[in-house]
Amino acid sequence: MTVLSVRDVKAAPTGARARQRRRVGLLAVVGLAVLFVLVTLALTTGQIPLSASVALRGLVGLGDPGDVLVVQDFRAPRMIAAVIAGIGLGIAGSLLQRVFRNPLASPDVMGVTGGASFGAVVLLATGASQTLIPVAALGGGLLAALLLGVFGWRSGLTVTRLVLVGLAVQAGLAAAVNLMVVRFPAELAGSAVQWTTGSLYGRTWTEVWAAGGAMALALIAAFALQRRLAVLDLGDESAGGLGLNTSAARLQLLITAIVLASLAAALTGPVAFVALAVPHLVRFVAGPPTPGTLALTGLAGAILLLASDLIVQHLLPVSGLPVGVVTATLGAPWLLVLMIRQSRPVNRSAA
């Protein structure tokens, strides 16, 4: 029989953590390279093709005025909005899945993105300034979370109940959005229609700066709460034994995730799949959750949303489709696979 020393026992997890850090670092370098390629494509491709050098000069306000207009007013805000929203959705999905210990927990399944869209459309209906859309979207996301709590918390948030109540909240709020869009005056309908499927079309620097600034604060909060989240991963009994107020920590993380998802929806509308699938993909390739894998999740979300938007703009035969069409097409089978896996009975015979 092999006898392990105390040093061997300590070295094994340490070696595993070191390997994971190297893997996460390598994946981050690859992800940043992919994102750089996608950003370059977003700035250079379109009806007016530009070289990378011309697009870069146009981004900083140099070169031909027409090129500057194309890059600064049309392509750059849309590209940056996709990156910001993708980061927010990916990290929000990761936080929710860990808080609920539920692989189906995501802002779109729980109705948060639908609530954010509802808040944004209500703001448009009142004729208020569109610079307040992030605030309205946040209010709508919190409303959806409140509805989810009222209807879903009584019997405990089991997997099936969470999905059913969340989908019901999402469907109800989406119906309300559609009703308001139909009854809008013609001049407002075009601005509101993105909140039915999710779109990055027509993003402005004002929207990008407003949502991006608030997103930065929410991301700081998400990483600051990582230690508490890691303790929660041990289970409520163990976390309580370590002195953590589990209810307060869970509420803080839940609010942070809702803020991230709502701000992302303020830029894109109800984009599905990103927050649901990206955390699973990152866990599959990068291993157990750490602060590094959380950052990698945000990076992967940005890559997925920006790539989907480029597909919508340049690869699909039908022009003008919203990015939500691509992400929903990918998300429907993914959600089905997850629900099938969750419904399988656990085989305990091998225990």
Coordinates of N, CA and C in Angstrom, one line a residue, residues 95-269:
L95 N -22.6 33.5 -12.6 CA -23.0 33.8 -11.2 C -24.3 33.1 -10.9
L96 N -25.3 33.2 -11.7 CA -26.6 32.7 -11.4 C -26.5 31.1 -11.3
Q97 N -25.8 30.5 -12.2 CA -25.7 29.0 -12.2 C -25.0 28.6 -10.9
R98 N -24.1 29.3 -10.4 CA -23.4 28.9 -9.2 C -24.2 29.3 -8.0
V99 N -24.9 30.4 -8.0 CA -25.7 30.8 -6.8 C -26.9 29.8 -6.6
F100 N -27.5 29.4 -7.7 CA -28.6 28.5 -7.6 C -28.2 27.0 -7.7
R101 N -26.9 26.8 -8.0 CA -26.4 25.4 -8.2 C -27.3 24.7 -9.2
N102 N -27.5 25.4 -10.3 CA -28.5 25.0 -11.3 C -28.0 25.3 -12.7
P103 N -27.7 24.3 -13.5 CA -27.1 24.6 -14.9 C -28.1 25.3 -15.8
L104 N -29.4 25.3 -15.5 CA -30.4 26.0 -16.3 C -30.6 27.4 -15.9
A105 N -30.0 27.9 -14.8 CA -30.2 29.2 -14.4 C -29.5 30.2 -15.3
S106 N -30.2 31.1 -16.0 CA -29.6 32.1 -16.8 C -30.6 33.3 -16.9
P107 N -30.1 34.5 -17.2 CA -31.0 35.6 -17.3 C -32.2 35.5 -18.2
D108 N -31.9 34.8 -19.4 CA -33.0 34.7 -20.4 C -34.0 33.7 -19.9
V109 N -33.6 32.6 -19.3 CA -34.5 31.5 -18.9 C -35.3 32.0 -17.7
M110 N -34.7 32.8 -16.8 CA -35.4 33.3 -15.6 C -36.2 34.6 -15.8
G111 N -36.2 35.1 -17.0 CA -37.0 36.3 -17.4 C -36.4 37.6 -17.1
V112 N -35.1 37.7 -16.7 CA -34.4 38.9 -16.4 C -34.3 39.8 -17.7
T113 N -33.8 39.2 -18.7 CA -33.7 39.9 -20.0 C -35.0 40.4 -20.5
G114 N -36.0 39.6 -20.4 CA -37.4 40.0 -20.8 C -37.8 41.2 -19.9
G115 N -37.6 41.2 -18.7 CA -37.9 42.3 -17.8 C -37.1 43.6 -18.2
A116 N -35.9 43.4 -18.5 CA -35.1 44.6 -18.9 C -35.6 45.2 -20.2
S117 N -36.0 44.3 -21.1 CA -36.6 44.8 -22.4 C -37.9 45.6 -22.1
F118 N -38.7 45.0 -21.2 CA -40.0 45.7 -20.8 C -39.7 47.1 -20.2
G119 N -38.7 47.2 -19.4 CA -38.4 48.5 -18.8 C -38.0 49.5 -19.8
A120 N -37.2 49.0 -20.8 CA -36.7 49.9 -21.9 C -37.8 50.4 -22.8
V121 N -38.7 49.5 -23.1 CA -39.9 49.9 -24.0 C -40.8 50.8 -23.2
V122 N -41.0 50.6 -21.9 CA -41.9 51.5 -21.2 C -41.2 52.9 -21.2
L123 N -39.9 53.0 -21.1 CA -39.2 54.3 -21.2 C -39.5 54.9 -22.5
L124 N -39.3 54.2 -23.6 CA -39.6 54.7 -24.9 C -41.0 55.2 -25.1
A125 N -41.9 54.5 -24.4 CA -43.3 54.9 -24.6 C -43.6 56.2 -23.9
T126 N -42.9 56.5 -22.9 CA -43.1 57.8 -22.2 C -42.4 58.9 -22.9
G127 N -41.6 58.7 -23.8 CA -40.9 59.7 -24.5 C -39.7 60.3 -23.8
A128 N -39.2 59.6 -22.8 CA -38.1 60.1 -22.0 C -36.8 59.9 -22.8
S129 N -35.7 60.5 -22.3 CA -34.4 60.4 -23.0 C -33.9 59.0 -23.0
Q130 N -33.4 58.6 -24.2 CA -32.8 57.2 -24.3 C -31.6 57.0 -23.5
T131 N -31.0 58.1 -23.0 CA -29.8 57.9 -22.1 C -30.2 57.2 -20.8
L132 N -31.5 57.2 -20.5 CA -32.0 56.6 -19.3 C -32.4 55.1 -19.5
I133 N -32.2 54.6 -20.7 CA -32.5 53.2 -20.9 C -31.8 52.2 -20.0
P134 N -30.5 52.4 -19.7 CA -29.9 51.5 -18.7 C -30.6 51.4 -17.4
V135 N -31.1 52.6 -16.9 CA -31.8 52.6 -15.6 C -33.1 51.9 -15.8
A136 N -33.9 52.2 -16.9 CA -35.1 51.5 -17.1 C -35.0 50.0 -17.2
A137 N -33.9 49.6 -18.0 CA -33.7 48.2 -18.1 C -33.4 47.5 -16.8
L138 N -32.6 48.2 -16.0 CA -32.3 47.6 -14.6 C -33.6 47.5 -13.8
G139 N -34.5 48.5 -13.9 CA -35.7 48.4 -13.1 C -36.6 47.2 -13.6
G140 N -36.6 47.0 -15.0 CA -37.4 45.9 -15.5 C -36.8 44.6 -15.1
G141 N -35.4 44.5 -15.1 CA -34.8 43.2 -14.7 C -35.1 42.9 -13.2
L142 N -35.1 43.9 -12.4 CA -35.4 43.7 -10.9 C -36.9 43.3 -10.8
L143 N -37.8 43.9 -11.6 CA -39.2 43.5 -11.6 C -39.3 42.0 -12.0
A144 N -38.6 41.6 -13.0 CA -38.7 40.1 -13.4 C -38.2 39.3 -12.2
A145 N -37.1 39.7 -11.6 CA -36.6 38.9 -10.5 C -37.6 38.8 -9.3
L146 N -38.3 39.9 -9.1 CA -39.3 40.0 -8.0 C -40.5 39.0 -8.4
L147 N -40.9 39.0 -9.6 CA -42.0 38.1 -10.0 C -41.5 36.6 -9.9
L148 N -40.3 36.4 -10.3 CA -39.7 35.0 -10.1 C -39.7 34.6 -8.7
G149 N -39.3 35.5 -7.8 CA -39.3 35.1 -6.4 C -40.7 34.9 -5.8
V150 N -41.7 35.7 -6.2 CA -43.1 35.6 -5.7 C -43.7 34.3 -6.2
F151 N -43.5 33.9 -7.4 CA -44.1 32.7 -7.9 C -43.3 31.5 -7.8
G152 N -42.0 31.6 -7.6 CA -41.2 30.4 -7.6 C -40.6 30.0 -6.3
W153 N -40.5 30.9 -5.3 CA -39.8 30.7 -4.1 C -40.5 29.9 -3.1
R154 N -41.9 29.8 -3.2 CA -42.6 29.2 -2.1 C -42.3 27.7 -1.9
S155 N -42.1 27.0 -3.0 CA -41.8 25.6 -2.9 C -40.3 25.3 -3.1
G156 N -39.5 26.3 -3.1 CA -38.1 26.1 -3.3 C -37.8 26.2 -4.8
L157 N -36.7 26.7 -5.2 CA -36.3 26.9 -6.6 C -35.7 25.6 -7.1
T158 N -36.5 24.6 -7.4 CA -36.1 23.4 -8.0 C -35.8 23.6 -9.5
V159 N -35.1 22.7 -10.1 CA -34.8 22.9 -11.5 C -36.0 23.1 -12.4
T160 N -37.0 22.2 -12.3 CA -38.2 22.3 -13.1 C -39.0 23.6 -12.8
R161 N -39.2 23.9 -11.5 CA -40.0 25.0 -11.1 C -39.3 26.3 -11.6
L162 N -38.0 26.4 -11.4 CA -37.2 27.6 -11.9 C -37.4 27.8 -13.4
V163 N -37.3 26.8 -14.2 CA -37.4 26.9 -15.6 C -38.8 27.3 -16.0
L164 N -39.8 26.6 -15.4 CA -41.2 26.9 -15.8 C -41.6 28.3 -15.4
V165 N -41.3 28.7 -14.2 CA -41.7 30.0 -13.7 C -40.9 31.1 -14.5
G166 N -39.6 30.9 -14.8 CA -38.8 31.8 -15.5 C -39.3 32.0 -16.9
L167 N -39.7 30.9 -17.6 CA -40.2 31.0 -19.0 C -41.5 31.6 -19.0
A168 N -42.3 31.4 -18.0 CA -43.6 32.1 -17.9 C -43.5 33.6 -17.7
V169 N -42.6 34.0 -16.8 CA -42.3 35.4 -16.7 C -41.8 36.0 -18.0
Q170 N -40.8 35.3 -18.6 CA -40.2 35.8 -19.8 C -41.3 36.0 -20.9
A171 N -42.2 35.0 -21.0 CA -43.2 35.0 -22.1 C -44.2 36.2 -21.8
G172 N -44.6 36.3 -20.5 CA -45.5 37.4 -20.2 C -45.0 38.8 -20.4
L173 N -43.8 39.0 -20.1 CA -43.2 40.3 -20.3 C -42.9 40.5 -21.8
A174 N -42.6 39.5 -22.5 CA -42.4 39.6 -24.0 C -43.7 40.0 -24.7
A175 N -44.8 39.4 -24.2 CA -46.1 39.7 -24.7 C -46.5 41.2 -24.5
A176 N -46.1 41.6 -23.3 CA -46.4 43.1 -22.9 C -45.6 44.0 -23.8
V177 N -44.3 43.6 -24.1 CA -43.5 44.4 -25.0 C -44.1 44.4 -26.4
N178 N -44.5 43.3 -26.9 CA -45.1 43.2 -28.2 C -46.3 44.1 -28.3
L179 N -47.1 44.0 -27.3 CA -48.4 44.8 -27.3 C -48.0 46.3 -27.4
M180 N -47.0 46.8 -26.6 CA -46.7 48.2 -26.6 C -46.1 48.6 -28.0
V181 N -45.3 47.7 -28.6 CA -44.7 48.0 -29.9 C -45.7 48.1 -30.9
V182 N -46.8 47.3 -30.9 CA -47.8 47.3 -31.9 C -48.6 48.7 -31.8
R183 N -48.8 49.1 -30.5 CA -49.6 50.3 -30.3 C -48.7 51.6 -30.3
F184 N -47.4 51.5 -30.6 CA -46.6 52.7 -30.7 C -46.9 53.5 -31.9
P185 N -46.7 54.8 -31.9 CA -46.7 55.5 -33.2 C -45.6 55.0 -34.1
A186 N -45.7 55.2 -35.4 CA -44.8 54.7 -36.3 C -43.4 55.1 -36.1
E187 N -43.2 56.4 -35.6 CA -41.8 56.9 -35.5 C -41.1 56.2 -34.3
L188 N -41.9 55.6 -33.3 CA -41.3 55.0 -32.2 C -41.1 53.5 -32.4
A189 N -41.9 52.9 -33.3 CA -42.0 51.4 -33.4 C -40.6 50.9 -33.8
G190 N -39.9 51.7 -34.7 CA -38.6 51.2 -35.2 C -37.6 51.2 -34.1
S191 N -37.7 52.1 -33.1 CA -36.7 52.1 -32.0 C -37.0 51.0 -31.0
A192 N -38.3 50.6 -30.9 CA -38.7 49.6 -29.9 C -38.6 48.2 -30.4
V193 N -38.6 48.0 -31.7 CA -38.7 46.6 -32.2 C -37.6 45.7 -31.8
Q194 N -36.4 46.3 -31.6 CA -35.2 45.5 -31.2 C -35.5 44.8 -29.8
W195 N -36.4 45.4 -29.0 CA -36.6 44.8 -27.7 C -37.5 43.6 -27.8
T196 N -37.9 43.1 -29.0 CA -38.6 41.9 -29.1 C -37.7 40.7 -29.4
T197 N -36.6 40.9 -30.1 CA -35.7 39.8 -30.4 C -34.3 40.0 -30.1
G198 N -33.9 41.2 -29.8 CA -32.5 41.5 -29.5 C -31.7 41.9 -30.8
S199 N -31.2 43.1 -30.7 CA -30.4 43.6 -31.9 C -29.4 44.6 -31.4
L200 N -28.3 44.7 -32.2 CA -27.2 45.6 -32.0 C -27.3 46.8 -33.0
Y201 N -28.3 46.8 -33.8 CA -28.4 47.8 -34.8 C -28.6 49.2 -34.2
G202 N -27.9 50.2 -34.7 CA -28.2 51.6 -34.3 C -27.7 52.0 -33.0
R203 N -26.7 51.3 -32.4 CA -26.2 51.7 -31.1 C -25.4 53.0 -31.3
T204 N -25.5 53.8 -30.3 CA -24.8 55.1 -30.2 C -23.8 55.1 -29.1
W205 N -22.9 56.1 -29.2 CA -21.9 56.3 -28.2 C -22.5 56.6 -26.9
T206 N -23.6 57.4 -26.9 CA -24.3 57.7 -25.6 C -24.7 56.4 -24.9
E207 N -25.3 55.5 -25.6 CA -25.8 54.3 -25.0 C -24.6 53.4 -24.5
V208 N -23.6 53.4 -25.4 CA -22.4 52.6 -25.0 C -21.8 53.1 -23.7
W209 N -21.6 54.4 -23.7 CA -20.9 54.9 -22.5 C -21.7 54.8 -21.2
A210 N -23.0 55.0 -21.4 CA -23.9 54.9 -20.2 C -24.0 53.4 -19.6
A211 N -24.2 52.5 -20.5 CA -24.3 51.1 -20.1 C -22.9 50.6 -19.7
G212 N -21.9 51.0 -20.5 CA -20.5 50.5 -20.2 C -20.0 50.9 -18.9
G213 N -20.2 52.2 -18.5 CA -19.8 52.7 -17.2 C -20.4 52.0 -16.1
A214 N -21.7 51.8 -16.2 CA -22.4 51.0 -15.1 C -22.0 49.6 -15.1
M215 N -21.7 49.0 -16.3 CA -21.3 47.6 -16.3 C -19.9 47.4 -15.7
A216 N -19.0 48.4 -15.8 CA -17.7 48.3 -15.2 C -17.8 48.3 -13.7
L217 N -18.7 49.1 -13.1 CA -19.0 49.0 -11.6 C -19.5 47.7 -11.2
A218 N -20.5 47.1 -12.0 CA -21.0 45.8 -11.7 C -20.0 44.7 -11.8
L219 N -19.1 44.8 -12.8 CA -18.0 43.8 -12.9 C -17.1 43.8 -11.7
I220 N -16.8 45.0 -11.2 CA -15.9 45.2 -10.0 C -16.6 44.5 -8.9
A221 N -17.9 44.7 -8.7 CA -18.6 44.0 -7.6 C -18.6 42.5 -7.8
A222 N -18.8 42.0 -9.0 CA -18.8 40.6 -9.2 C -17.5 39.9 -8.8
F223 N -16.4 40.5 -9.2 CA -15.1 40.0 -8.8 C -14.8 40.2 -7.3
A224 N -15.3 41.3 -6.7 CA -15.1 41.5 -5.3 C -15.8 40.4 -4.5
L225 N -16.9 39.9 -5.0 CA -17.7 38.9 -4.3 C -17.3 37.5 -4.6
Q226 N -16.2 37.3 -5.3 CA -15.7 36.0 -5.7 C -15.4 35.1 -4.4
R227 N -14.8 35.7 -3.4 CA -14.4 34.9 -2.2 C -15.7 34.3 -1.6
R228 N -16.7 35.2 -1.5 CA -18.0 34.7 -0.9 C -18.6 33.6 -1.8
L229 N -18.5 33.8 -3.1 CA -19.1 32.8 -4.0 C -18.4 31.5 -3.8
A230 N -17.1 31.5 -3.7 CA -16.3 30.3 -3.5 C -16.7 29.6 -2.2
V231 N -17.0 30.3 -1.1 CA -17.4 29.7 0.1 C -18.8 29.1 0.0
L232 N -19.7 29.8 -0.8 CA -21.0 29.3 -1.0 C -21.0 28.0 -1.8
D233 N -20.0 27.8 -2.6 CA -19.9 26.6 -3.4 C -19.7 25.4 -2.5
L234 N -19.2 25.6 -1.3 CA -19.0 24.5 -0.3 C -20.3 24.0 0.3
G235 N -21.4 24.7 0.1 CA -22.7 24.3 0.7 C -23.1 25.3 1.8
D236 N -24.3 25.5 2.0 CA -24.8 26.4 3.0 C -24.3 26.1 4.4
E237 N -24.3 24.8 4.8 CA -23.9 24.4 6.1 C -22.4 24.7 6.4
S238 N -21.6 24.3 5.4 CA -20.1 24.6 5.5 C -19.9 26.1 5.5
A239 N -20.6 26.8 4.6 CA -20.3 28.2 4.5 C -20.8 28.9 5.8
G240 N -21.9 28.5 6.4 CA -22.3 29.1 7.7 C -21.3 28.8 8.8
G241 N -20.7 27.6 8.7 CA -19.8 27.2 9.7 C -18.5 28.1 9.6
L242 N -18.2 28.6 8.4 CA -17.1 29.5 8.2 C -17.4 30.9 8.5
G243 N -18.6 31.2 9.0 CA -18.9 32.5 9.4 C -19.6 33.4 8.3
L244 N -20.0 32.8 7.2 CA -20.6 33.6 6.1 C -22.1 33.6 6.3
N245 N -22.6 34.8 6.1 CA -24.1 35.0 6.1 C -24.5 34.6 4.7
T246 N -25.0 33.3 4.6 CA -25.3 32.8 3.2 C -26.4 33.6 2.5
S247 N -27.4 33.9 3.3 CA -28.6 34.6 2.7 C -28.1 36.0 2.1
A248 N -27.4 36.7 2.9 CA -26.9 38.1 2.4 C -26.0 37.9 1.3
A249 N -25.1 36.9 1.3 CA -24.1 36.7 0.2 C -24.9 36.3 -1.1
R250 N -25.8 35.4 -0.9 CA -26.6 35.0 -2.1 C -27.4 36.2 -2.7
L251 N -28.0 37.0 -1.9 CA -28.7 38.2 -2.4 C -27.8 39.2 -3.1
Q252 N -26.6 39.4 -2.5 CA -25.6 40.3 -3.2 C -25.2 39.8 -4.5
L253 N -25.0 38.5 -4.6 CA -24.6 37.9 -5.9 C -25.7 37.9 -6.9
L254 N -26.9 37.7 -6.4 CA -28.1 37.7 -7.3 C -28.4 39.0 -7.9
I255 N -28.3 40.1 -7.0 CA -28.5 41.4 -7.5 C -27.4 41.8 -8.5
T256 N -26.1 41.4 -8.2 CA -25.1 41.7 -9.2 C -25.3 41.1 -10.5
A257 N -25.7 39.8 -10.5 CA -26.0 39.1 -11.8 C -27.2 39.8 -12.5
I258 N -28.2 40.2 -11.8 CA -29.4 40.9 -12.4 C -28.9 42.2 -13.1
V259 N -28.1 43.0 -12.3 CA -27.6 44.2 -12.9 C -26.8 44.0 -14.1
L260 N -25.9 43.0 -14.2 CA -25.1 42.8 -15.3 C -26.0 42.4 -16.5
A261 N -26.9 41.5 -16.3 CA -27.8 41.0 -17.4 C -28.7 42.2 -17.9
S262 N -29.2 43.0 -17.0 CA -30.1 44.1 -17.4 C -29.3 45.1 -18.2
L263 N -28.1 45.5 -17.8 CA -27.3 46.4 -18.5 C -27.0 45.9 -19.9
A264 N -26.7 44.6 -20.0 CA -26.4 44.0 -21.3 C -27.7 44.1 -22.2
A265 N -28.9 43.8 -21.6 CA -30.1 43.9 -22.3 C -30.4 45.3 -22.7
A266 N -29.9 46.3 -22.0 CA -30.1 47.7 -22.4 C -29.4 48.0 -23.7
L267 N -28.4 47.3 -24.0 CA -27.7 47.5 -25.3 C -28.2 46.6 -26.4
T268 N -28.7 45.4 -26.1 CA -29.0 44.4 -27.1 C -30.5 44.0 -27.2
G269 N -31.2 44.2 -26.1 CA -32.5 43.6 -26.0 C -32.4 42.1 -25.5

